[in-house]
Structure formats: structure tokens, C-alpha cells
């Protein structure tokens, strides 16, 4: 199993606590996590990404209990195995789009050719923006570039946080198409957390918080 | 892709933020480095010109002036002394060597100094071409004189009365022709800027100048050998304690003995005080630049919290971010250091040009000296300290919270 979550709880030091249902997600499987605001969707995503550590429970990704990794190993593991798409696309502003993509293999130490980055950018029709600074791109283009950055190094898990919330129907559909297509091509497990009801009918496997 | 490239891009991305830091730092560094260069070069140059000269025997006046005039040739002499009187001192067994100097004229602001072969020999001067003066009105010229005036062997010129004035008064001109018979090779000593001739030349020039007056007053008198005068003698002592003994002998005369070591250290102290003041100002500028770099790095780190958190999600470790920010600090200061060094060289060249004009004193050694390497160490330390706190803050970034709130 690519992702295996059991007995997961998280308590903010001086805030709400969350108890999450157990779930699994196999390689190539796509999972939609639905929930209203405040139900801990982003918290779950950050737990899966190892950006925060659970209060209790086990998160296994590719049979690695990520809560047991050291800080440094967790950073590296995240960089090599997990691609994350945040609600709003952010970049290192001082370098080009292509360099922003190549930052990922550089930081994680997972060798990935520049041609792969250009390939994916082109597939997402932002290839012509590769040598521009991120700030000069439209919001939609930035979102595509963020997707490209999350997937081009072929992570085994792709996590997306509200990828469609800011987009109209047509663009929302396109973005989900792209995500599914990229996940399918690399056989990655795809988890999308959202409150966007438009996505409800597209995914067979769903959990609701 | 490497970390240095990212650091560099970050610095370039917000040029105005970094400009102030770099300008301040490079000014601080520039001034300090210029002071270091100035101090080492001037004292080196002074030492080279003193070169074992212990005393200057000259007319009573300021001993400092007497040293400046007769050793460095940057001030006017205190007056003349009588050869007959001076002979009592220079024949003293405590005197190892006495170099006579008799001067009062210049050619294009280069002093014409009457002396003998001991003077160039003292500085180890060798001839580039021609030979040493041997008869009155023959001159052997220093390398800088040859270079700047274009005089060469066989050239003739007339002198102007005075030490470094230009010829603007027709009366100041003498009419005797000097002939260049030799050119010294560059010795980096004061000789480079002098025109040397036998002492008799100086005497003859000034006898001539005074002749009409004496003739009209003593029409019938027999020709009287005039009292010979010198401007100064440069003296090397034979043994310790010579200064007190020789100095005593000058008490009832118009002469005085200046102790070169004492006068020079007095000069260097005054000079050093000026340099210290300027250096203190430079250090204040450095401190301000340190604060400026700190604020610039700190605000830039704050603004880029999301970027830094993002880099963590892409596999960057805390150490990566720490290195990134320290590196930006170091890049800034190295840039400031390089520009500062450049500024100090430009400043020195300007100053050297100015000094060359007024004193014939050039500063030419622009190589990086060991003190400047120490300054580099200090600069790197400033960079490290200024970036340490922002880098530390970057270590503590809560990536989940940062990315959620963005």
C-alpha cells in the first residue's frame, strides 16, 4: 500500500484537535478528501506531507513510518517522494520558472533532468514561460507551473490542497484533468483535499471529514 | 542549480535593499584600506629616505622643518650655515659621514641640489646613462626629473631662484646654463626627484647674482673670497651619544642639529593621529553597515518566509536554509570588500597624483597587503554576525503554519 493511515490524531498546542478516519491509498489510486472549512483538511495534508508530526497514530508512506524519521531525513523523504500543490501557488521569486522546478531535484538530491521539467511545462502549456520570473505569470499559469513542479520529478505521492477553489468550472476541470493525467502517467497515489463540491462526482474513492 | 546561484539571485532581485548595505560597507572598507595603504607606504617611503641618516645640521629653526626640507625635500630650509662653522662639527670624530647640501634653485619645480658623490651613493643610486657631475654646472638628474621634464643627456637649461616655485618672475631667472651629463636609475628615494650638481655650482650661481651689488659698493677693493655657505649637512654618527656632544657644539652658533629619529617619530605620531581619527570614522561607518546588512537580511528573510518554507517542502533541510542566508550575508560583504578595495586604490591614485604635483611624492604600491587580508577576515566576521540571527530565524520556521497562513 502506498499510503496507510491508522489511528491518526492531531492536537494543536492551543487550538482544535482532530481525529482522522483510517484510510489507505494504493499506487495509481486517486483519493478525494472532502470536508467543510475547519474540519482539518489542510492539517491532514500537512500530516501526510510530514510538515507536522501527529500527536498519535501511524502514517506509512511506501512502508516508511514518516513520524519516526529524523528532521533531516523527513525533509529529504518529502522532497524525494512527495509532490505538494498548495492552495495558492508560490515560488522563489528571484529565479525563473524553470529554475524553480529544478530547485526541487537540487534540494531533495533526486536526480531529474531539466528536459523532464521542460516536458511537463510544455504538456501543461506553460513551456513558453520557463525562462520568466514567476511574478510575471497569471494566476492560472502559476497554478499550472506549481502542478508541474509537484509532479515532474515523479514522486510516488501527489498531495493537492484545494487546487480548484480559486478557479472557474472550466479551469477547475482542466486542472483536475491534468492532475489525474500526471498521476496516472507516473503511477503515483493522488490525494486531493477540498471542499469543492464540483469534484464530488469525479472520484470513486472519497472520504469525508 | 546551486545554492550560490539562489543567493546571488536573491541579492540581485532586490537591488535597492542591498545597495545601501554595500555602499556603506564599501566606504568603510575603502577608507580603512586607504589609511592602511597610506600609512605603510608613507612610512616605508620615509624610512627609505632617512636610510641611516642620524642628524641634520642646518640653520637654527624648527628641527622638524629642517628634517622635512633636507631629507624629504618637501619643506623650505631654515636658512644657510657657514661652512667654516659647520666644519668644526663635521670634522668631529663622532661623525662618520657628512653629506653637504647647498641649494636654492629649481628647474620646473625640481630642486637643484649642490652636493657631492656621497649623496647619491648613500641611497645606492646607480646611473642609467651618462656620468656623475664632475664640474660646476654639470648636473646628473633623478629618474622622475628625466621622465617629467624630458631632460636628457646634453640638454641645457637655466634655473629659477626658489625651491618649488614656477618661473613667473623674470628677475628670478639665472642666466647660467646647466648641462645634463647623466641620469640616475630609479632608486625610489628622494634622489629620483632631484637635480644634483657640485656644491660649487650653487655658490657660483649666487655669487653671480650678488656681483653687481658688491661691485658698485667696493669699486676699488680687491676680490674677497666670499664666506662659503651650505644649506645643510646630512650626518651619519659613528657612535652612540653623539647627539648630545655634537648638539652642544652648535649652541653658540647659528646652527642646530636635528635628531632625525626623534623628529621623524614626532611626525609619524602627528600623522598617525590624523589617520586614527579617519580610521575611527571608518569604523563607525562599518558598524552602521553591519546594522544595515542585518536589517536588510532580516527583512528579506521575513518577506521570504513562504519561499523558505516552500524550499523545505521540496526537500531542503534546515541546514540548507541556514547556509543560504549565511551565504547571502557573506556574498554581500565580499562584494562590499571588493568594491571597498577598489575605491581605496582609486582614492590612493588620486591622492598620489596630488602629492606628486605638490611634493613630487608618489604612492605607487597598490598590491593587497597583509593588513588588508586581516580586514577581509574582519569583514567576513561582520557578514557572519549580521546573517546569524536571520539564519537562526530561518531554522525555526514552522513550515506548516507558514504555508497555511500565506
CSV table of N, CA, C and O in Angstrom, one decimal, chain B residues 3 22 38 46 63 106 118 123 131-132 170 197 218 224 256 259 308 323 339 345 397:
chain,number,residue,atom,x,y,z
B,3,UNK,N,23.2,26.5,-4.6
B,3,UNK,CA,22.8,27.4,-3.6
B,3,UNK,C,23.3,28.8,-3.8
B,3,UNK,O,22.6,29.8,-3.5
B,22,UNK,N,25.8,47.7,0.7
B,22,UNK,CA,27.1,47.6,0.0
B,22,UNK,C,27.8,48.9,0.0
B,22,UNK,O,29.0,49.0,0.2
B,38,UNK,N,48.2,54.1,3.0
B,38,UNK,CA,48.8,55.4,3.1
B,38,UNK,C,49.9,55.3,4.2
B,38,UNK,O,51.0,55.7,4.1
B,46,UNK,N,59.3,57.1,3.8
B,46,UNK,CA,60.1,58.0,4.7
B,46,UNK,C,61.3,57.2,5.2
B,46,UNK,O,62.5,57.7,5.2
B,63,UNK,N,63.4,72.1,14.1
B,63,UNK,CA,64.1,70.9,13.7
B,63,UNK,C,63.3,70.0,12.8
B,63,UNK,O,63.8,69.3,11.9
B,106,UNK,N,65.6,76.0,-8.5
B,106,UNK,CA,64.8,74.8,-9.0
B,106,UNK,C,64.7,74.9,-10.5
B,106,UNK,O,64.9,76.0,-11.1
B,118,UNK,N,78.8,61.5,-2.5
B,118,UNK,CA,78.3,60.8,-1.3
B,118,UNK,C,76.8,60.7,-1.2
B,118,UNK,O,76.2,59.7,-0.7
B,123,UNK,N,72.2,56.6,-1.1
B,123,UNK,CA,70.9,55.9,-1.5
B,123,UNK,C,71.1,54.8,-2.5
B,123,UNK,O,70.1,54.2,-3.0
B,131,UNK,N,77.2,60.1,-16.9
B,131,UNK,CA,78.1,60.0,-15.7
B,131,UNK,C,77.7,61.0,-14.7
B,131,UNK,O,76.8,61.8,-14.9
B,132,UNK,N,78.4,60.9,-13.5
B,132,UNK,CA,78.1,61.8,-12.4
B,132,UNK,C,78.7,63.2,-12.7
B,132,UNK,O,79.7,63.2,-13.4
B,170,UNK,N,60.6,87.4,-14.1
B,170,UNK,CA,61.8,87.3,-14.9
B,170,UNK,C,63.1,87.5,-14.1
B,170,UNK,O,64.1,86.9,-14.4
B,197,UNK,N,74.2,68.5,-8.6
B,197,UNK,CA,75.3,69.2,-9.2
B,197,UNK,C,76.4,69.4,-8.1
B,197,UNK,O,76.1,69.3,-6.9
B,218,UNK,N,82.1,98.4,-3.7
B,218,UNK,CA,83.6,98.3,-3.4
B,218,UNK,C,84.3,98.4,-4.8
B,218,UNK,O,84.9,97.4,-5.2
B,224,UNK,N,87.4,89.7,-2.8
B,224,UNK,CA,87.4,89.0,-1.5
B,224,UNK,C,86.7,87.7,-1.7
B,224,UNK,O,85.6,87.6,-2.2
B,256,UNK,N,71.9,74.4,14.2
B,256,UNK,CA,71.3,73.4,15.1
B,256,UNK,C,71.4,72.0,14.5
B,256,UNK,O,71.4,71.9,13.3
B,259,UNK,N,67.7,65.8,15.4
B,259,UNK,CA,67.8,64.4,15.6
B,259,UNK,C,66.7,63.7,14.7
B,259,UNK,O,65.5,63.8,15.0
B,308,UNK,N,11.1,30.2,1.9
B,308,UNK,CA,11.9,29.3,2.7
B,308,UNK,C,11.2,28.0,3.1
B,308,UNK,O,11.7,26.9,3.0
B,323,UNK,N,22.4,27.8,5.6
B,323,UNK,CA,23.5,28.1,4.7
B,323,UNK,C,23.2,29.2,3.7
B,323,UNK,O,24.0,30.1,3.4
B,339,UNK,N,34.6,46.1,-3.6
B,339,UNK,CA,34.3,47.5,-4.1
B,339,UNK,C,35.2,48.4,-3.2
B,339,UNK,O,35.7,49.4,-3.7
B,345,UNK,N,42.0,52.1,-3.9
B,345,UNK,CA,43.1,52.2,-4.9
B,345,UNK,C,42.8,53.5,-5.7
B,345,UNK,O,43.8,54.2,-6.0
B,397,UNK,N,11.6,28.3,11.3
B,397,UNK,CA,10.3,28.5,10.6
B,397,UNK,C,9.4,27.2,10.7
B,397,UNK,O,9.9,26.1,10.5
